[in-house]
Tab-separated table of C-alpha atoms and ligand atoms in Angstrom:
chain	number	residue	atom	x	y	z
C	137	MET	CA	113.262	111.056	111.328
C	138	LYS	CA	110.650	112.330	108.986
C	139	THR	CA	109.163	110.056	106.368
C	140	ALA	CA	108.554	111.484	102.765
C	141	LEU	CA	106.808	109.776	100.042
C	142	VAL	CA	107.818	110.572	96.553
C	143	THR	CA	105.837	109.690	93.491
C	144	GLY	CA	107.855	109.853	90.232
C	145	VAL	CA	110.916	109.029	92.061
C	146	THR	CA	112.442	107.483	88.794
C	147	GLY	CA	111.933	110.737	87.004
C	148	GLN	CA	114.294	113.865	86.779
C	149	ASP	CA	112.841	115.651	89.771
C	150	GLY	CA	112.114	112.621	91.865
C	151	SER	CA	115.887	111.564	91.649
C	152	TYR	CA	117.278	115.151	92.671
C	153	LEU	CA	114.494	115.360	95.437
C	154	ALA	CA	115.413	112.005	96.742
C	155	ASP	CA	119.204	113.125	96.921
C	156	LEU	CA	118.070	116.353	98.739
C	157	LEU	CA	115.697	114.480	101.331
C	158	LEU	CA	118.486	111.866	102.177
C	159	ARG	CA	120.938	114.840	102.754
C	160	LYS	CA	118.399	116.163	105.295
C	161	ASP	CA	118.141	112.750	106.914
C	162	TYR	CA	114.734	111.824	105.829
C	163	ARG	CA	113.322	108.325	105.445
C	164	VAL	CA	112.532	108.494	101.641
C	165	VAL	CA	109.825	106.082	100.074
C	166	GLY	CA	109.725	106.266	96.429
C	167	MET	CA	106.485	104.994	94.719
C	168	VAL	CA	107.246	103.198	91.373
C	169	ARG	CA	104.978	101.482	88.881
C	170	ARG	CA	105.310	97.816	88.004
C	171	LEU	CA	107.170	97.564	84.724
C	172	SER	CA	108.398	94.374	82.833
C	173	MET	CA	111.972	95.766	83.113
C	174	GLU	CA	113.220	98.175	85.998
C	175	ASN	CA	113.928	101.794	85.021
C	176	PHE	CA	115.998	102.856	88.026
C	177	GLY	CA	118.846	104.582	86.149
C	178	ARG	CA	118.369	108.004	87.775
C	179	ILE	CA	118.189	106.478	91.278
C	180	GLU	CA	120.721	103.583	90.995
C	181	HIS	CA	123.103	105.429	93.346
C	182	LEU	CA	120.384	105.681	95.897
C	183	LEU	CA	118.953	102.275	95.853
C	184	ASP	CA	120.645	101.311	99.186
C	185	ASP	CA	119.287	104.326	100.890
C	186	ILE	CA	115.662	104.606	99.813
C	187	GLU	CA	112.769	102.364	100.001
C	188	LEU	CA	110.543	101.490	96.932
C	189	VAL	CA	106.838	100.632	96.968
C	190	GLN	CA	104.664	99.727	94.007
C	191	GLY	CA	101.726	101.720	93.146
C	192	ASP	CA	100.042	103.619	90.318
C	193	LEU	CA	98.292	106.967	89.922
C	194	LEU	CA	95.599	105.207	88.060
C	195	ASP	CA	94.970	102.823	91.099
C	196	GLN	CA	93.292	104.403	93.978
C	197	MET	CA	93.580	101.412	96.335
C	198	SER	CA	97.232	101.246	95.905
C	199	LEU	CA	97.560	104.945	96.872
C	200	ILE	CA	95.573	104.585	100.020
C	201	ASP	CA	97.369	101.227	101.007
C	202	ILE	CA	100.800	103.016	100.717
C	203	MET	CA	99.815	106.026	102.747
C	204	ALA	CA	98.295	103.928	105.457
C	205	GLU	CA	101.346	101.680	105.550
C	206	ILE	CA	104.233	104.025	105.486
C	207	LYS	CA	102.511	107.005	107.195
C	208	PRO	CA	104.396	109.818	105.615
C	209	ASP	CA	105.116	113.242	107.066
C	210	GLU	CA	105.350	114.810	103.670
C	211	ILE	CA	104.129	113.605	100.191
C	212	TYR	CA	105.593	115.121	96.960
C	213	ASN	CA	103.450	114.289	94.038
C	214	LEU	CA	105.917	114.453	91.057
C	215	ALA	CA	104.372	111.478	88.837
C	216	ALA	CA	102.800	112.571	85.684
C	217	MET	CA	102.856	112.156	81.958
C	218	SER	CA	105.043	115.118	81.548
C	219	PHE	CA	105.944	115.366	77.776
C	220	VAL	CA	103.816	117.985	76.108
C	221	PRO	CA	103.640	116.734	72.593
C	222	THR	CA	102.594	113.189	73.857
C	223	SER	CA	99.530	114.832	75.472
C	224	TRP	CA	97.983	115.442	71.979
C	225	LYS	CA	98.616	111.879	71.109
C	226	GLN	CA	97.262	110.324	74.390
C	227	PRO	CA	95.040	113.113	75.714
C	228	VAL	CA	92.680	110.937	77.754
C	229	LEU	CA	95.544	108.956	79.509
C	230	THR	CA	97.204	112.415	80.190
C	231	GLY	CA	93.976	113.529	81.937
C	232	GLU	CA	93.979	110.134	83.933
C	233	PHE	CA	97.588	110.701	85.059
C	234	THR	CA	98.296	114.333	85.145
C	235	ALA	CA	94.779	115.466	86.281
C	236	LEU	CA	92.712	112.674	88.038
C	237	GLY	CA	95.992	111.138	89.444
C	238	VAL	CA	96.223	114.221	91.678
C	239	ILE	CA	92.847	113.854	93.177
C	240	ARG	CA	93.545	110.260	93.763
C	241	MET	CA	96.470	111.169	95.603
C	242	LEU	CA	94.534	113.705	97.721
C	243	GLU	CA	91.648	111.372	98.375
C	244	ALA	CA	94.217	108.802	99.726
C	245	LEU	CA	95.740	111.435	101.878
C	246	ARG	CA	92.534	112.482	103.206
C	247	VAL	CA	91.475	109.008	104.240
C	248	ALA	CA	94.762	107.566	105.233
C	249	ALA	CA	97.239	110.428	106.120
C	250	PRO	CA	95.224	113.606	106.705
C	251	ASN	CA	98.076	115.172	108.601
C	252	ALA	CA	100.634	114.620	106.022
C	253	ARG	CA	101.924	117.788	104.123
C	254	PHE	CA	101.326	117.535	100.357
C	255	TYR	CA	103.336	119.158	97.270
C	256	GLN	CA	101.816	119.154	93.832
C	257	ALA	CA	103.918	119.467	90.864
C	258	SER	CA	102.080	122.308	88.817
C	259	SER	CA	103.585	123.853	85.866
C	260	SER	CA	104.287	127.211	83.982
C	261	GLU	CA	102.539	125.284	80.995
C	262	MET	CA	99.222	126.369	82.741
C	263	PHE	CA	100.066	129.875	81.684
C	264	GLY	CA	100.283	128.839	78.131
C	265	LYS	CA	99.079	131.881	75.847
C	266	VAL	CA	100.259	134.393	78.552
C	267	ARG	CA	97.895	136.855	79.694
C	268	GLU	CA	100.653	138.915	81.238
C	269	THR	CA	104.549	138.920	81.471
C	270	PRO	CA	106.299	137.924	83.549
C	271	GLN	CA	103.844	135.461	85.332
C	272	ASN	CA	103.204	135.394	89.073
C	273	GLU	CA	100.895	133.307	91.361
C	274	LEU	CA	97.948	135.649	90.349
C	275	THR	CA	98.533	135.474	86.456
C	276	PRO	CA	95.424	133.833	84.897
C	277	PHE	CA	95.915	130.478	83.282
C	278	TYR	CA	95.360	129.858	79.553
C	279	PRO	CA	96.678	126.208	78.789
C	280	ARG	CA	97.744	125.456	75.264
C	281	SER	CA	97.902	121.590	75.545
C	282	PRO	CA	95.902	118.642	77.021
C	283	TYR	CA	99.035	118.450	79.342
C	284	GLY	CA	98.441	122.065	80.382
C	285	VAL	CA	94.766	121.521	80.798
C	286	ALA	CA	95.523	118.615	82.913
C	287	LYS	CA	97.948	120.466	85.124
C	288	VAL	CA	95.290	123.224	85.619
C	289	TYR	CA	92.966	120.646	87.161
C	290	GLY	CA	95.621	119.267	89.273
C	291	HIS	CA	96.576	122.847	90.636
C	292	TRP	CA	92.900	123.883	91.385
C	293	ILE	CA	92.062	120.560	93.088
C	294	THR	CA	94.992	120.977	95.221
C	295	VAL	CA	93.851	124.524	96.210
C	296	ASN	CA	90.263	123.199	96.504
C	297	TYR	CA	91.361	120.436	98.932
C	298	ARG	CA	93.384	122.779	100.949
C	299	GLU	CA	90.164	125.082	101.263
C	300	SER	CA	87.624	122.273	101.714
C	301	TYR	CA	89.342	120.016	104.165
C	302	ASN	CA	91.991	122.245	105.901
C	303	LEU	CA	94.889	120.207	104.443
C	304	PHE	CA	98.550	121.282	104.213
C	305	ALA	CA	98.641	121.165	100.421
C	306	CYS	CA	100.857	123.389	98.308
C	307	SER	CA	101.262	123.811	94.610
C	308	GLY	CA	104.589	124.792	93.106
C	309	ILE	CA	104.134	126.469	89.812
C	310	LEU	CA	107.599	125.388	88.506
C	311	PHE	CA	109.028	126.748	85.220
C	312	ASN	CA	111.243	124.466	83.060
C	313	HIS	CA	114.045	122.954	84.753
C	314	GLU	CA	116.721	120.595	83.208
C	315	SER	CA	119.881	118.644	84.199
C	316	PRO	CA	122.063	115.896	82.826
C	317	ARG	CA	119.179	113.593	84.123
C	318	ARG	CA	116.506	115.311	81.837
C	319	GLY	CA	114.681	112.891	79.676
C	320	LEU	CA	116.112	112.684	76.011
C	321	GLU	CA	113.066	114.141	74.237
C	322	PHE	CA	112.910	117.492	76.151
C	323	VAL	CA	114.506	120.443	74.048
C	324	THR	CA	117.679	121.047	76.290
C	325	ARG	CA	118.558	117.227	76.502
C	326	LYS	CA	117.769	116.640	72.953
C	327	VAL	CA	120.208	119.395	71.964
C	328	THR	CA	123.141	118.559	74.307
C	329	ASP	CA	122.763	114.808	73.518
C	330	GLY	CA	122.724	115.805	69.876
C	331	VAL	CA	125.665	118.016	70.193
C	332	ALA	CA	127.767	115.407	71.762
C	333	ARG	CA	126.790	112.838	69.045
C	334	ILE	CA	127.593	115.170	66.227
C	335	LYS	CA	131.035	116.191	67.814
C	336	LEU	CA	131.914	112.339	68.343
C	337	GLY	CA	130.799	111.593	64.821
C	338	LEU	CA	127.669	109.474	65.485
C	339	GLN	CA	125.294	111.740	63.730
C	340	LYS	CA	125.474	114.706	61.377
C	341	GLU	CA	122.344	116.777	61.849
C	342	LEU	CA	119.772	117.559	64.444
C	343	ARG	CA	116.038	118.103	63.493
C	344	MET	CA	114.285	120.577	65.556
C	345	GLY	CA	110.774	122.241	65.901
C	346	ASN	CA	110.115	125.868	66.651
C	347	ILE	CA	113.410	127.417	67.450
C	348	ALA	CA	111.964	130.769	68.052
C	349	ALA	CA	110.183	129.489	71.362
C	350	LYS	CA	111.450	131.110	74.559
C	351	ARG	CA	111.501	129.481	78.140
C	352	ASP	CA	112.664	130.423	81.671
C	353	TRP	CA	115.046	127.474	82.282
C	354	GLY	CA	116.786	126.622	85.452
C	355	PHE	CA	118.651	123.715	87.090
C	356	ALA	CA	116.342	120.952	88.615
C	357	GLY	CA	118.821	120.494	91.603
C	358	ASP	CA	117.895	124.219	92.478
C	359	PHE	CA	114.194	123.708	91.890
C	360	VAL	CA	113.707	120.662	94.178
C	361	GLU	CA	115.118	122.780	97.256
C	362	ALA	CA	111.977	124.874	96.625
C	363	MET	CA	109.585	122.118	96.651
C	364	TRP	CA	110.923	121.139	100.160
C	365	ARG	CA	110.925	124.587	101.540
C	366	MET	CA	107.266	125.057	100.510
C	367	LEU	CA	106.539	122.176	102.984
C	368	GLN	CA	108.618	123.710	105.721
C	369	GLN	CA	106.511	126.852	106.097
C	370	ASP	CA	103.794	127.599	108.957
C	371	GLU	CA	101.049	127.896	106.310
C	372	PRO	CA	100.376	126.009	103.150
C	373	ASP	CA	100.459	128.245	99.794
C	374	ASP	CA	101.367	128.395	96.112
C	375	TYR	CA	104.539	129.636	94.654
C	376	VAL	CA	106.013	130.422	91.363
C	377	ILE	CA	109.511	129.042	91.050
C	378	ALA	CA	111.582	130.450	88.046
C	379	THR	CA	114.776	132.060	87.209
C	380	GLY	CA	113.319	135.298	85.749
C	381	GLU	CA	115.322	135.178	82.479
C	382	ALA	CA	113.792	133.838	79.186
C	383	ARG	CA	116.062	132.343	76.415
C	384	SER	CA	115.097	131.103	72.867
C	385	VAL	CA	115.871	127.550	71.766
C	386	GLU	CA	118.078	129.407	69.086
C	387	GLU	CA	120.039	130.797	72.092
C	388	LEU	CA	120.146	127.420	73.479
C	389	LEU	CA	121.509	125.863	70.298
C	390	GLY	CA	124.011	128.584	70.094
C	391	LEU	CA	125.507	128.028	73.513
C	392	ALA	CA	125.415	124.266	73.264
C	393	PHE	CA	127.181	123.819	69.929
C	394	GLY	CA	129.552	126.738	70.679
C	395	HIS	CA	130.727	124.855	73.961
C	396	VAL	CA	132.391	122.238	71.590
C	397	ASP	CA	133.278	124.783	68.927
C	398	LEU	CA	130.644	123.863	66.408
C	399	ASP	CA	128.305	126.173	64.481
C	400	TRP	CA	124.757	125.166	64.895
C	401	ARG	CA	123.595	126.476	61.525
C	402	GLU	CA	125.828	123.980	59.944
C	403	HIS	CA	123.761	120.968	61.670
C	404	VAL	CA	120.259	122.047	62.617
C	405	VAL	CA	117.369	121.134	60.386
C	406	VAL	CA	114.030	122.598	61.116
C	407	ASP	CA	111.441	119.848	60.669
C	408	SER	CA	107.802	120.796	60.809
C	409	GLY	CA	106.952	117.302	62.295
C	410	PHE	CA	108.321	118.807	65.707
C	411	LEU	CA	105.920	121.604	65.479
C	412	ARG	CA	103.044	121.495	68.047
C	413	PRO	CA	99.248	121.903	67.227
C	414	ALA	CA	99.313	124.967	69.560
C	415	GLU	CA	102.536	126.496	70.771
C	416	VAL	CA	103.469	128.197	73.910
C	417	ASP	CA	105.614	131.051	72.654
C	418	TYR	CA	107.165	132.685	75.477
C	419	LEU	CA	107.111	132.076	79.204
C	420	VAL	CA	109.314	133.992	81.977
C	421	GLY	CA	108.312	133.796	85.492
C	422	ASP	CA	108.303	136.172	88.508
C	423	ALA	CA	109.496	134.243	91.538
C	424	SER	CA	109.628	137.247	94.103
C	425	LYS	CA	107.065	135.678	96.249
C	426	ALA	CA	109.405	132.490	96.671
C	427	LYS	CA	112.310	134.657	97.313
C	428	ARG	CA	110.417	136.880	99.886
C	429	ILE	CA	108.719	133.951	101.793
C	430	LEU	CA	110.788	130.797	101.118
C	431	GLY	CA	114.261	132.763	100.824
C	432	TRP	CA	114.685	130.769	97.550
C	433	GLU	CA	116.877	131.708	94.736
C	434	PRO	CA	118.368	129.714	91.855
C	435	GLU	CA	122.030	129.144	92.016
C	436	ILE	CA	122.870	127.861	88.603
C	437	GLY	CA	122.507	130.056	85.552
C	438	PHE	CA	121.600	129.089	82.036
C	439	GLU	CA	125.101	129.201	80.519
C	440	GLU	CA	126.441	127.084	83.534
C	441	LEU	CA	123.424	124.518	83.155
C	442	ILE	CA	123.981	124.062	79.428
C	443	SER	CA	127.784	123.690	79.615
C	444	MET	CA	127.089	121.082	82.553
C	445	MET	CA	124.730	119.166	80.172
C	446	VAL	CA	126.905	119.227	77.176
C	447	ASP	CA	129.892	118.038	79.311
C	448	ALA	CA	127.848	115.260	80.883
C	449	ASP	CA	126.623	114.035	77.425
C	450	MET	CA	130.102	114.301	75.953
C	451	GLU	CA	131.156	111.944	78.711
C	452	LEU	CA	128.162	109.514	78.128
C	453	VAL	CA	128.267	109.371	74.328
C	454	GLY	CA	132.078	109.169	74.606
C	455	ARG	CA	131.790	105.973	76.659
C	456	THR	CA	129.473	104.521	74.000
C	457	VAL	CA	131.959	105.415	71.318
C	458	ALA	CA	134.738	103.840	73.079
C	459	ALA	CA	132.731	100.613	73.903
C	460	ARG	CA	132.187	100.247	70.085
C	461	GLY	CA	135.898	100.575	69.437
C	462	ARG	CA	136.750	97.798	71.620
Q	56	NDP	P1	109.677	113.027	84.368
Q	56	NDP	O1	108.875	112.754	83.117
Q	56	NDP	O2	111.198	112.887	84.279
Q	56	NDP	O3	109.203	111.809	85.459
Q	56	NDP	C1	107.841	111.532	85.608
Q	56	NDP	C2	107.684	110.541	86.616
Q	56	NDP	O4	106.281	110.163	86.708
Q	56	NDP	C3	108.388	109.098	86.317
Q	56	NDP	O5	108.973	108.718	87.478
Q	56	NDP	C4	107.330	108.271	86.024
Q	56	NDP	O6	107.519	106.932	86.101
Q	56	NDP	C5	106.113	108.749	86.766
Q	56	NDP	N1	104.784	108.327	86.382
Q	56	NDP	C6	104.238	108.539	85.253
Q	56	NDP	N2	102.872	108.052	85.128
Q	56	NDP	C7	102.687	107.350	86.496
Q	56	NDP	C8	101.719	106.604	86.740
Q	56	NDP	N3	100.633	106.441	86.371
Q	56	NDP	N4	101.808	106.153	88.141
Q	56	NDP	C9	103.094	106.315	88.834
Q	56	NDP	N5	104.134	107.088	88.329
Q	56	NDP	C10	103.850	107.497	87.126
Q	56	NDP	O7	109.251	114.397	84.901
Q	56	NDP	P2	110.050	115.547	85.711
Q	56	NDP	O8	110.850	114.869	86.806
Q	56	NDP	O9	110.840	116.225	84.724
Q	56	NDP	O10	108.752	116.297	86.334
Q	56	NDP	C11	108.339	116.035	87.475
Q	56	NDP	C12	106.990	116.577	87.692
Q	56	NDP	O11	106.862	117.876	87.596
Q	56	NDP	C13	105.966	116.062	86.740
Q	56	NDP	O12	104.665	116.104	87.143
Q	56	NDP	C14	106.095	117.341	85.526
Q	56	NDP	O13	104.720	117.415	84.822
Q	56	NDP	C15	106.156	118.382	86.574
Q	56	NDP	N6	107.005	119.667	85.895
Q	56	NDP	C16	108.123	119.443	85.559
Q	56	NDP	C17	108.863	120.474	85.050
Q	56	NDP	C18	110.204	120.344	84.462
Q	56	NDP	O14	110.743	121.495	83.777
Q	56	NDP	N7	110.832	119.364	84.643
Q	56	NDP	C19	108.275	121.873	85.152
Q	56	NDP	C20	106.958	121.991	85.804
Q	56	NDP	C21	106.165	120.866	86.256
Q	56	NDP	P3	108.317	105.998	85.078
Q	56	NDP	O15	109.757	106.156	85.178
Q	56	NDP	O16	107.827	104.645	85.403
Q	56	NDP	O17	107.798	106.317	83.753
Q	57	GDR	P1	108.038	122.192	77.462
Q	57	GDR	O1	109.373	121.569	77.368
Q	57	GDR	O2	107.045	121.810	76.412
Q	57	GDR	O3	108.194	123.497	77.768
Q	57	GDR	O4	107.610	121.424	78.808
Q	57	GDR	P2	110.127	120.885	76.012
Q	57	GDR	O5	111.706	120.937	76.213
Q	57	GDR	O6	109.606	119.904	75.386
Q	57	GDR	O7	109.901	122.255	74.734
Q	57	GDR	C1	110.427	123.638	75.088
Q	57	GDR	C2	110.163	124.457	73.959
Q	57	GDR	O8	111.187	124.029	72.889
Q	57	GDR	C3	110.306	123.939	71.509
Q	57	GDR	N1	111.191	123.001	70.497
Q	57	GDR	C4	111.376	121.547	70.945
Q	57	GDR	N2	110.856	121.031	71.902
Q	57	GDR	C5	111.115	119.654	71.844
Q	57	GDR	N3	110.887	118.739	72.768
Q	57	GDR	N4	111.895	118.909	70.850
Q	57	GDR	C6	112.408	119.760	69.706
Q	57	GDR	O9	112.809	119.406	68.740
Q	57	GDR	C7	111.931	121.228	69.805
Q	57	GDR	N5	112.251	122.186	68.916
Q	57	GDR	C8	111.484	123.350	69.573
Q	57	GDR	C9	109.032	123.466	71.902
Q	57	GDR	O10	108.213	123.731	70.848
Q	57	GDR	C10	108.788	124.197	73.156
Q	57	GDR	O11	108.343	125.624	72.769
Q	57	GDR	C11	108.470	121.082	79.781
Q	57	GDR	C12	107.912	119.707	80.638
Q	57	GDR	O12	109.017	119.377	81.574
Q	57	GDR	C13	106.581	119.795	81.240
Q	57	GDR	O13	106.361	118.668	81.856
Q	57	GDR	C14	106.777	121.178	82.204
Q	57	GDR	O14	105.444	121.336	82.833
Q	57	GDR	C15	107.110	122.443	81.391
Q	57	GDR	O15	108.334	122.087	80.715
Q	57	GDR	C16	107.307	123.539	82.275
């Protein structure tokens, strides 16, 4: 039985990856940070099947101790401060988690688990103000937020440690991926939750930022499969993971509101408070290397993804409404 260590297991991707690794008969150890109240909502269904250890990307010794103790075969470094707007509010902390957190993980691996295979969660935000379209593994980076800059550090230090110390370290450059477990502040979930609240009479309007922005959105369940496949190869490498199709936030609004027979124009208010100091206008990925080498392709398309998310939020918000009525 292989052992996998997953940082960020309480996040969207961590929970889907843990589902996948359990299906593949791994021993799954999730790293969680100590909080005054547990936030295990996304992994509640897995708590009997996974092990949890306490550690923090800010604390080097905790990472070394965890790796020495559990002796992982594979390490998936998904933990990060992942919300782009917060990276302007807390730029130094973002650098500590999202950039230096990666080298702390790599140093721990080098000292305590040098044969473990390592996955780094890199991001399409590294392409930012894009140099070419679509973006592939060779496209130069031009990050547009403290988050994007921190991810560029995480990406290059992963490549550098692979080349310097001959580690099996891979960087997955993942484009946006979403699900009913997505955090409420990210645009897809903000919209699908807002649609459910409006449809069920809990709110009237939805305040949005730049609705012209375009992203390449896929399903998180499909994307974690690509992470796993990267670590099963003979050689470590870097891969872009994307659907190859870009949609605007406006198209997202049309689909999500349309799914419950509402017209988004009657409910959406553009609020300059949600605009970013520097925006990433248009991202679309070329995942042909992943298709060729990993045999990876997304299964769930954008329409299906948004319908799934609206349906899930209708059910969730519906339960809240029903509980209030009791
Ligand atoms: P989430 O924000 O849902 O989850 C982030 C996770 O990181 C949480 O489990 C959080 O723990 C944990 N975490 C944050 N800071 C620390 C810390 N100091 N020590 C330990 N754990 C910490 O992100 P996603 O699941 O969406 O994304 C996973 C990774 O992939 C992130 O690195 C993200 O930047 C990257 N990424 C995501 C993409 C996407 O579209 N989803 C695309 C490309 C990259 P807690 O629950 O305690 O807050
Ligand atoms: P992103 O995701 O910044 O791409 O980072 P997000 O869903 O926050 O924004 C996508 C685009 O939508 C525009 N937008 C809004 N965004 C939010 N959050 N709220 C709004 O009201 C709103 N209105 C318009 C944004 O301006 C942006 O252009 C995500 C994160 O998961 C990162 O961790 C990850 O690395 C990248 O995806 C790939």
